[in-house]
mmCIF file of C-alpha atoms in Angstrom:
data_model
loop_
_atom_site.group_PDB
_atom_site.id
_atom_site.type_symbol
_atom_site.label_atom_id
_atom_site.label_comp_id
_atom_site.label_asym_id
_atom_site.label_seq_id
_atom_site.Cartn_x
_atom_site.Cartn_y
_atom_site.Cartn_z
ATOM 1 C CA UNK A 1 111.026 65.065 93.509
ATOM 2 C CA UNK A 2 110.546 61.345 93.708
ATOM 3 C CA UNK A 3 113.155 58.624 93.774
ATOM 4 C CA UNK A 4 112.759 55.428 91.799
ATOM 5 C CA UNK A 5 114.494 52.145 92.327
ATOM 6 C CA UNK A 6 115.028 51.687 88.615
ATOM 7 C CA UNK A 7 117.292 53.956 86.638
ATOM 8 C CA UNK A 8 118.686 56.779 88.682
ATOM 9 C CA UNK A 9 119.357 60.117 87.112
ATOM 10 C CA UNK A 10 122.383 62.283 87.630
ATOM 11 C CA UNK A 11 120.105 64.642 89.557
ATOM 12 C CA UNK A 12 119.072 61.856 91.996
ATOM 13 C CA UNK A 13 122.678 60.869 92.600
ATOM 14 C CA UNK A 14 123.666 64.505 93.194
ATOM 15 C CA UNK A 15 120.928 64.953 95.778
ATOM 16 C CA UNK A 16 121.986 61.811 97.630
ATOM 17 C CA UNK A 17 125.653 62.807 97.493
ATOM 18 C CA UNK A 18 124.923 66.366 98.632
ATOM 19 C CA UNK A 19 122.813 65.136 101.552
ATOM 20 C CA UNK A 20 125.518 62.645 102.556
ATOM 21 C CA UNK A 21 128.271 65.289 102.722
ATOM 22 C CA UNK A 22 127.140 66.982 105.957
ATOM 23 C CA UNK A 23 126.429 63.583 107.518
ATOM 24 C CA UNK A 24 129.999 62.439 106.759
ATOM 25 C CA UNK A 25 131.449 65.601 108.273
ATOM 26 C CA UNK A 26 129.260 65.387 111.361
ATOM 27 C CA UNK A 27 129.973 61.711 112.052
ATOM 28 C CA UNK A 28 133.697 62.070 111.489
ATOM 29 C CA UNK A 29 133.795 65.222 113.627
ATOM 30 C CA UNK A 30 132.031 63.431 116.484
ATOM 31 C CA UNK A 31 134.327 60.417 116.179
ATOM 32 C CA UNK A 32 137.480 62.498 116.352
ATOM 33 C CA UNK A 33 136.062 64.660 119.126
ATOM 34 C CA UNK A 34 135.507 61.523 121.210
ATOM 35 C CA UNK A 35 138.988 60.221 120.309
ATOM 36 C CA UNK A 36 140.756 63.149 121.955
ATOM 37 C CA UNK A 37 141.279 63.361 125.696
ATOM 38 C CA UNK A 38 142.802 66.871 125.720
ATOM 39 C CA UNK A 39 140.421 69.818 125.545
ATOM 40 C CA UNK A 40 142.636 71.637 123.022
ATOM 41 C CA UNK A 41 142.335 68.842 120.444
ATOM 42 C CA UNK A 42 138.611 68.528 121.117
ATOM 43 C CA UNK A 43 138.166 72.247 120.498
ATOM 44 C CA UNK A 44 140.229 72.124 117.294
ATOM 45 C CA UNK A 45 138.019 69.361 115.914
ATOM 46 C CA UNK A 46 134.799 70.920 117.169
ATOM 47 C CA UNK A 47 135.452 74.307 115.544
ATOM 48 C CA UNK A 48 136.967 72.766 112.404
ATOM 49 C CA UNK A 49 133.954 70.513 111.989
ATOM 50 C CA UNK A 50 131.565 73.393 112.664
ATOM 51 C CA UNK A 51 133.330 75.608 110.110
ATOM 52 C CA UNK A 52 133.339 72.977 107.347
ATOM 53 C CA UNK A 53 129.783 71.878 108.123
ATOM 54 C CA UNK A 54 128.537 75.474 107.951
ATOM 55 C CA UNK A 55 130.333 76.071 104.633
ATOM 56 C CA UNK A 56 128.927 72.905 103.092
ATOM 57 C CA UNK A 57 125.386 73.622 104.304
ATOM 58 C CA UNK A 58 125.517 77.198 102.986
ATOM 59 C CA UNK A 59 126.668 75.933 99.579
ATOM 60 C CA UNK A 60 123.874 73.363 99.577
ATOM 61 C CA UNK A 61 121.238 75.977 100.450
ATOM 62 C CA UNK A 62 122.427 78.336 97.726
ATOM 63 C CA UNK A 63 122.489 75.584 95.074
ATOM 64 C CA UNK A 64 119.278 73.830 96.213
ATOM 65 C CA UNK A 65 120.851 70.330 96.008
ATOM 66 C CA UNK A 66 120.401 70.401 92.232
ATOM 67 C CA UNK A 67 123.842 69.249 91.158
ATOM 68 C CA UNK A 68 127.144 68.107 92.566
ATOM 69 C CA UNK A 69 128.903 71.087 94.100
ATOM 70 C CA UNK A 70 132.645 70.721 93.454
ATOM 71 C CA UNK A 71 133.707 73.240 96.133
ATOM 72 C CA UNK A 72 131.956 71.071 98.724
ATOM 73 C CA UNK A 73 133.920 68.056 97.534
ATOM 74 C CA UNK A 74 137.145 70.026 97.837
ATOM 75 C CA UNK A 75 136.125 71.330 101.298
ATOM 76 C CA UNK A 76 135.327 67.811 102.450
ATOM 77 C CA UNK A 77 138.645 66.510 101.144
ATOM 78 C CA UNK A 78 140.617 69.325 102.751
ATOM 79 C CA UNK A 79 138.796 68.657 106.019
ATOM 80 C CA UNK A 80 139.714 64.961 105.811
ATOM 81 C CA UNK A 81 143.361 65.864 105.091
ATOM 82 C CA UNK A 82 143.609 68.244 108.048
ATOM 83 C CA UNK A 83 141.842 65.866 110.441
ATOM 84 C CA UNK A 84 144.106 63.009 109.391
ATOM 85 C CA UNK A 85 147.310 65.029 109.500
ATOM 86 C CA UNK A 86 146.369 66.409 112.912
ATOM 87 C CA UNK A 87 145.866 62.876 114.248
ATOM 88 C CA UNK A 88 149.193 61.716 112.776
ATOM 89 C CA UNK A 89 150.995 64.784 114.154
ATOM 90 C CA UNK A 90 149.702 64.147 117.677
ATOM 91 C CA UNK A 91 150.589 60.451 117.482
ATOM 92 C CA UNK A 92 154.134 61.230 116.354
ATOM 93 C CA UNK A 93 154.686 64.071 118.815
ATOM 94 C CA UNK A 94 153.184 62.170 121.786
ATOM 95 C CA UNK A 95 154.043 58.491 121.267
ATOM 96 C CA UNK A 96 152.767 55.842 123.637
ATOM 97 C CA UNK A 97 153.417 52.142 124.189
ATOM 98 C CA UNK A 98 150.815 50.905 121.728
ATOM 99 C CA UNK A 99 151.927 50.393 118.130
ATOM 100 C CA UNK A 100 150.388 52.982 115.836
ATOM 101 C CA UNK A 101 149.194 50.263 113.440
ATOM 102 C CA UNK A 102 147.118 48.749 116.251
ATOM 103 C CA UNK A 103 145.097 51.931 116.598
ATOM 104 C CA UNK A 104 141.774 52.154 114.791
ATOM 105 C CA UNK A 105 142.268 55.797 113.810
ATOM 106 C CA UNK A 106 145.577 55.002 112.099
ATOM 107 C CA UNK A 107 143.707 53.005 109.478
ATOM 108 C CA UNK A 108 140.856 55.498 109.235
ATOM 109 C CA UNK A 109 143.258 58.433 108.785
ATOM 110 C CA UNK A 110 145.369 56.533 106.271
ATOM 111 C CA UNK A 111 142.248 55.782 104.235
ATOM 112 C CA UNK A 112 140.898 59.334 104.460
ATOM 113 C CA UNK A 113 144.246 60.820 103.491
ATOM 114 C CA UNK A 114 144.625 58.491 100.491
ATOM 115 C CA UNK A 115 141.096 59.100 99.257
ATOM 116 C CA UNK A 116 141.214 62.865 99.790
ATOM 117 C CA UNK A 117 144.410 63.418 97.847
ATOM 118 C CA UNK A 118 143.144 61.421 94.863
ATOM 119 C CA UNK A 119 139.709 63.077 95.034
ATOM 120 C CA UNK A 120 141.132 66.622 95.078
ATOM 121 C CA UNK A 121 143.375 65.742 92.144
ATOM 122 C CA UNK A 122 140.357 64.321 90.306
ATOM 123 C CA UNK A 123 138.097 67.319 90.941
ATOM 124 C CA UNK A 124 140.654 69.945 90.036
ATOM 125 C CA UNK A 125 142.254 68.301 87.004
ATOM 126 C CA UNK A 126 139.528 66.130 85.447
ATOM 127 C CA UNK A 127 138.561 68.498 82.615
ATOM 128 C CA UNK A 128 142.168 69.432 81.900
ATOM 129 C CA UNK A 129 143.274 65.795 81.759
ATOM 130 C CA UNK A 130 140.401 64.899 79.460
ATOM 131 C CA UNK A 131 141.297 67.692 77.033
ATOM 132 C CA UNK A 132 144.983 66.719 77.012
ATOM 133 C CA UNK A 133 144.865 62.919 77.124
ATOM 134 C CA UNK A 134 141.548 61.033 77.348
ATOM 135 C CA UNK A 135 143.476 57.763 77.696
ATOM 136 C CA UNK A 136 145.146 58.958 80.878
ATOM 137 C CA UNK A 137 141.744 59.935 82.239
ATOM 138 C CA UNK A 138 140.585 56.324 81.700
ATOM 139 C CA UNK A 139 143.649 55.089 83.600
ATOM 140 C CA UNK A 140 142.972 57.652 86.320
ATOM 141 C CA UNK A 141 139.396 56.384 86.736
ATOM 142 C CA UNK A 142 140.811 52.881 87.318
ATOM 143 C CA UNK A 143 143.265 54.360 89.826
ATOM 144 C CA UNK A 144 140.405 56.105 91.672
ATOM 145 C CA UNK A 145 138.420 52.865 91.822
ATOM 146 C CA UNK A 146 141.489 51.038 93.144
ATOM 147 C CA UNK A 147 142.035 53.675 95.822
ATOM 148 C CA UNK A 148 138.365 53.399 96.830
ATOM 149 C CA UNK A 149 138.751 49.646 97.301
ATOM 150 C CA UNK A 150 141.965 50.189 99.265
ATOM 151 C CA UNK A 151 140.238 52.743 101.517
ATOM 152 C CA UNK A 152 137.434 50.287 102.264
ATOM 153 C CA UNK A 153 140.068 47.682 103.151
ATOM 154 C CA UNK A 154 141.685 50.195 105.528
ATOM 155 C CA UNK A 155 138.296 50.810 107.139
ATOM 156 C CA UNK A 156 137.745 47.063 107.546
ATOM 157 C CA UNK A 157 141.217 46.782 109.091
ATOM 158 C CA UNK A 158 140.306 49.590 111.509
ATOM 159 C CA UNK A 159 137.328 47.561 112.707
ATOM 160 C CA UNK A 160 139.691 44.714 113.610
ATOM 161 C CA UNK A 161 141.472 47.099 115.968
ATOM 162 C CA UNK A 162 138.344 47.353 118.115
ATOM 163 C CA UNK A 163 138.910 43.877 119.525
#
């Protein structure tokens, strides 16, 4: 298969998206692994990342990267939800002197949680919503785009916490 810089096909976009999924999981898993000081939290993230990464790669091998694989999108979103909720749980149960909003991972987890919830809703209910009310689906697409912009703003805010 060759990629062109002109019009991209749905197949090209699916291949790029499917190849990006394991990279996202791996990079996020490494980031959270390095964030934790306690071995227990490191192990939780290591094995969670390994489990999700293996599932996604198996799905990709079976489907030969030919089309978007919805279960992988759901797996990725569930992974993001659990990683984010785990970080929030630890921060709440073991508070320190630093304000939570000054921590880089607060903004990353807030963005991942927001995006994941909307994405799961989109994947699971898209066809149903379109059959019931196509107008609501149009509104929902605008909502998804707005959430994407908001998530990028959260990520930019997280970079300011590095200073």
